[in-house]
XYZ file of C-alpha atoms in Angstrom:
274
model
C -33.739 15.656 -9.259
C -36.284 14.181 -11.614
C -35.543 10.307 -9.592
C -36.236 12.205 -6.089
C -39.262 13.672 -7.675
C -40.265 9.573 -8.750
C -39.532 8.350 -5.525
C -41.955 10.964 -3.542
C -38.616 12.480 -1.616
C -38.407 15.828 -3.116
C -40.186 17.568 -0.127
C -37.757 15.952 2.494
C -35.029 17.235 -0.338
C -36.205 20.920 0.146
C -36.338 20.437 3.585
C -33.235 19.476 4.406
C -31.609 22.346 1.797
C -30.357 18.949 0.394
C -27.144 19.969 -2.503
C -27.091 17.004 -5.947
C -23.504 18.005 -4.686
C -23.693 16.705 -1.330
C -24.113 13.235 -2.023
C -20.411 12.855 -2.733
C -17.772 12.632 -0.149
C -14.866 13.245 -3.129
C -13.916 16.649 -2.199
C -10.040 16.067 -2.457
C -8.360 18.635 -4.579
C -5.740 15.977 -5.949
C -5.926 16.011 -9.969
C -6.475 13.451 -12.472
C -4.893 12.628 -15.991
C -8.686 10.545 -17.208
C -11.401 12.500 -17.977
C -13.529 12.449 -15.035
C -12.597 12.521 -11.477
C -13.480 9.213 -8.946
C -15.776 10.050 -6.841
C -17.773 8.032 -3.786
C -21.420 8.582 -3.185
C -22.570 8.061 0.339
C -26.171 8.463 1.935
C -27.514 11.610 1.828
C -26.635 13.800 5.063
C -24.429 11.089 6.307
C -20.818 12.224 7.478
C -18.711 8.983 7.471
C -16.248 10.321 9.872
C -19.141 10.987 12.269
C -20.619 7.869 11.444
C -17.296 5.768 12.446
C -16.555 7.656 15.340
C -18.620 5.846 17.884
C -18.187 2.917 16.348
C -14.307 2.975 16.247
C -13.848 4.776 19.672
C -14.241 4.061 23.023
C -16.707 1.322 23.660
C -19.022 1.840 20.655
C -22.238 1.429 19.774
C -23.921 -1.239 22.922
C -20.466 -1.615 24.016
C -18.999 -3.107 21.034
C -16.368 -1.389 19.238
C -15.202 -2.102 15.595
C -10.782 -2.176 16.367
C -9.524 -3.434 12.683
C -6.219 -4.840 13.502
C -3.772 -5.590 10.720
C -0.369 -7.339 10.847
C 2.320 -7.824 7.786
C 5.875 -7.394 6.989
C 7.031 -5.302 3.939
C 10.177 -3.563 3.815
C 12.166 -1.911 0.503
C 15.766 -0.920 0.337
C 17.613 0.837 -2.460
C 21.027 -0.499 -3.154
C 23.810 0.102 -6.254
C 21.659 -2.277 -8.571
C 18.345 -0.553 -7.651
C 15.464 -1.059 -5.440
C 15.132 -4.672 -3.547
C 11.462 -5.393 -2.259
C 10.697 -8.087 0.056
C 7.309 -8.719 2.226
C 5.646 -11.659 3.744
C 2.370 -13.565 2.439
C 0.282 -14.240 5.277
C -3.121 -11.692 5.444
C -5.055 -11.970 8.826
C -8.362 -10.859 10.668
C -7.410 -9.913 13.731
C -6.084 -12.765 15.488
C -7.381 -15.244 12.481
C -4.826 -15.926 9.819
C -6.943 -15.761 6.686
C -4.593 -16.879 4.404
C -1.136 -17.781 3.843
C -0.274 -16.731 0.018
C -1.779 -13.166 0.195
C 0.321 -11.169 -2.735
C 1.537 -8.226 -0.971
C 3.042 -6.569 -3.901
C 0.917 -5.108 -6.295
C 2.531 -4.508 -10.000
C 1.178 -0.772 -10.988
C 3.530 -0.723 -14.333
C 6.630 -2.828 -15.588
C 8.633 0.331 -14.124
C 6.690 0.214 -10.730
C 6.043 -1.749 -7.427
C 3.232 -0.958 -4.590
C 3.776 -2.934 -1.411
C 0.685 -3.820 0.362
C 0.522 -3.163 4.334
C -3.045 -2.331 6.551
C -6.170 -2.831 4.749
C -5.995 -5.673 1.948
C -8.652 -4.012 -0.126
C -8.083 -0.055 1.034
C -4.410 -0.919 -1.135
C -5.307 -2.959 -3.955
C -8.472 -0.332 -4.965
C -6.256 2.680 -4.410
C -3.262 1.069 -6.575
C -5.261 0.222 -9.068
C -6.589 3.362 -9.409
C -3.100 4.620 -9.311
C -2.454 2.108 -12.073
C -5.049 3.828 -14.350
C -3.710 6.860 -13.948
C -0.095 6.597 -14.912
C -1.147 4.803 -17.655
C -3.463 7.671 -19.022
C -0.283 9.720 -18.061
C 1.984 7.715 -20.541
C -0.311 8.160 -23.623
C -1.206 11.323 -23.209
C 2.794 12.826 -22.740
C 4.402 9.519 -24.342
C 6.546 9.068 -21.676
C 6.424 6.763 -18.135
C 5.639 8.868 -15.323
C 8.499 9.626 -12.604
C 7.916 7.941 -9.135
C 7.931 10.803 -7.446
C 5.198 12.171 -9.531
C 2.703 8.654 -8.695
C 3.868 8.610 -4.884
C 2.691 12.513 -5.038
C -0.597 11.418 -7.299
C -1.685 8.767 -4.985
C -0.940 10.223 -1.485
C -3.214 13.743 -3.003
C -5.887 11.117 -3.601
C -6.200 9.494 -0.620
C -5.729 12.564 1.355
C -9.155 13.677 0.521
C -10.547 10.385 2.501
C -8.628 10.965 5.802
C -11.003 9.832 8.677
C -12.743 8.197 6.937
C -11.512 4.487 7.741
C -9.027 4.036 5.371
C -5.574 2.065 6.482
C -3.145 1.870 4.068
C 0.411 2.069 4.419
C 2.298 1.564 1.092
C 5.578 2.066 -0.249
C 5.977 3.196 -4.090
C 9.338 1.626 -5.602
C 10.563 2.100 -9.478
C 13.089 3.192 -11.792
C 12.785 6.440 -13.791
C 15.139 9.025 -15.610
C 16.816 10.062 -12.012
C 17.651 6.494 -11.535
C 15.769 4.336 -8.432
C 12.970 5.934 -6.731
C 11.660 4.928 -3.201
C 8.741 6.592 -0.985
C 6.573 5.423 1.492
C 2.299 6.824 1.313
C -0.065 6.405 3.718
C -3.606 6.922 4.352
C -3.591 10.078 5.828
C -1.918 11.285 2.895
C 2.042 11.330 4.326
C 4.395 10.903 1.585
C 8.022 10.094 2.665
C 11.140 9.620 0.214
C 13.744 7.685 1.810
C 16.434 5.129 0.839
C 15.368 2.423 3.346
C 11.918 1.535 4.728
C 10.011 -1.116 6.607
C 5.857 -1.033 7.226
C 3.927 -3.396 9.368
C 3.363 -5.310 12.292
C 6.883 -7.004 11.787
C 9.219 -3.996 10.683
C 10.722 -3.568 14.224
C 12.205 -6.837 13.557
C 13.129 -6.230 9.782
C 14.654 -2.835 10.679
C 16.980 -4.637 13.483
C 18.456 -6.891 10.767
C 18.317 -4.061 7.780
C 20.571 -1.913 10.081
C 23.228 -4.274 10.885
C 23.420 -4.974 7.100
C 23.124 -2.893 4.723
C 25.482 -0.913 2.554
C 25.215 1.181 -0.418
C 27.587 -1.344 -1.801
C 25.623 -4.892 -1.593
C 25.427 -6.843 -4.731
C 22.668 -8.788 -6.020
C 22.669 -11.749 -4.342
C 23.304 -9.962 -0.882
C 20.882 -7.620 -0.976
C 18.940 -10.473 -1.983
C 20.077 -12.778 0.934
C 19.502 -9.429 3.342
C 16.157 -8.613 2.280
C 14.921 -12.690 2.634
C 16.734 -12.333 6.099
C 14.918 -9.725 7.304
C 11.588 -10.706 6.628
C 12.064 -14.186 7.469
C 13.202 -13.030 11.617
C 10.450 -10.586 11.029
C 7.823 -13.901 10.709
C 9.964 -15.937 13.455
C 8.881 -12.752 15.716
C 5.940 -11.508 14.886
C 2.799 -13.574 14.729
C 0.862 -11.571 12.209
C 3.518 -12.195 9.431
C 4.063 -15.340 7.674
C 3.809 -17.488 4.777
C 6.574 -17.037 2.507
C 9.080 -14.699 1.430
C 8.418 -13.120 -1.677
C 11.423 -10.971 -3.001
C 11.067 -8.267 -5.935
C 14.312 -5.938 -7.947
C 13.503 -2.782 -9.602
C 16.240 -1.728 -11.964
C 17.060 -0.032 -14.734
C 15.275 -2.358 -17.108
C 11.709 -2.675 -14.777
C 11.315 -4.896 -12.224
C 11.934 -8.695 -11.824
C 10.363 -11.395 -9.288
C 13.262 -12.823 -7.686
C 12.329 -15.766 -5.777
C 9.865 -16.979 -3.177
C 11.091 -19.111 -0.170
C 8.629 -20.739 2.376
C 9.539 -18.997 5.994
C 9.892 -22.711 7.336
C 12.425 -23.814 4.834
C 14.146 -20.635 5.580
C 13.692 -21.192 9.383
C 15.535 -25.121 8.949
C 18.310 -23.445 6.474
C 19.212 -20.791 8.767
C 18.849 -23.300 11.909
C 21.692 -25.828 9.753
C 23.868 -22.269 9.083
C 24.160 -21.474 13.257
């Protein structure tokens, strides 16, 4: 209070029954392993769901209207040998492709994988974050946390922020003590375990080719050869996914980069196959 007092602003403060408390926007009631909590601050007696609403809805604010649209392929399978990850590299503004070698998966330990899908910087800060957490986790009970327990920690955090502009659709993959682990998280704080997902603009596409081949059964290279597959008709299809192919196993020993193929190589190879 003494800064408000500085600045001449501690009338309006008293005014306005103005709370120190009020200034953040962290009220999520997810819990932390560090010592202090992350927390926004935002201007004082500014709502940010309000404050998107008209400019996100309808026509907006002098009839312009702030639509983020966001297009990617990412899809994750688990198979006898683990967890196979595959997405696409191109990252684009609407209908401007920004770039074509956007990393969509984001390494949170040598045990697991985030997949990137929505917002570019929404995933990488919340991931991060996530990062920093199971790594507090592991000294402090000298062990690697589960998968299900970091899907769990980051959907709780970014539940606290829903409506408030976040887009984030992710998919937590990694070994622990029960073997592969596989869940989808999103923004509005859904978490989803599954043995089979696909997120983004493209997964209609990667889902029609992930049904017609997999099997619990697949080895290595086909699961492999099924996730490239996918994502490459997924980039043939949709034009908000691109780039290259960038394919990822989780096993029992952490995870692996398995390869990364160029989507028009793929396109020729497959073309010389038929």
């Amino acid at each position: 209070m003494a800064l408000l007092d500085v600045c001449g602003i501690s009338e309006w403060v008293k005014e306005h029954t103005f709370s120190p408390h009020g200034a953040s926007v962290d009220r999520v009631s997810h819990f932390s392993f560090a010592a202090q909590s992350p927390e926004f601050a935002v201007p004082v007696g500014t709502d940010p769901v309000q404050f998107l609403e008209p400019l996100t809805q309808g026509e907006g604010e002098e009839g312009v209207a702030i639509r983020l649209h966001h297009g990617t392929t990412t899809l994750a399978f688990k198979f006898q040998h683990g967890v196979m990850v595959a997405v696409d590299s191109r990252a684009s503004a609407g209908s401007y492709v920004c770039s074509q070698m956007s990393k969509k998966v984001i390494e949170i330990n040598p045990y697991l994988l985030g997949t990137m899908s929505g917002c570019a910087a929404d995933c990488i800060y919340w991931e991060r974050v996530l990062a920093k957490e199971c790594r507090i986790y592991k000294l402090r009970n000298k062990e690697r946390i589960s998968v299900s327990a970091a899907s769990k920690l980051l959907a709780n955090m970014v539940a606290g922020y829903r409506g408030m502009g976040l887009s984030m659709g992710t998919m937590v993959c990694g070994w622990d003590k029960r073997g592969p682990g596989l869940y989808y998280v999103d923004s509005e704080g859904n978490r989803v375990c599954g043995d089979c997902f696909a997120v983004g603009s493209g997964s209609m596409y990667a889902y029609g080719v992930l049904d017609r081949g997999l099997r619990p059964d697949l080895s290595v290279e086909e699961a492999c050869e099924l996730g490239r597959r996918a994502i490459y008709q997924a980039t043939y299809r949709d034009a908000y996914s691109g780039g290259t192919v960038n394919l990822y196993r989780v096993h029992s020993e952490g995870w692996e980069r398995v390869s990364q193929d160029d989507v028009l190589t793929l396109h020729h190879t497959y073309r010389d196959k038929e």
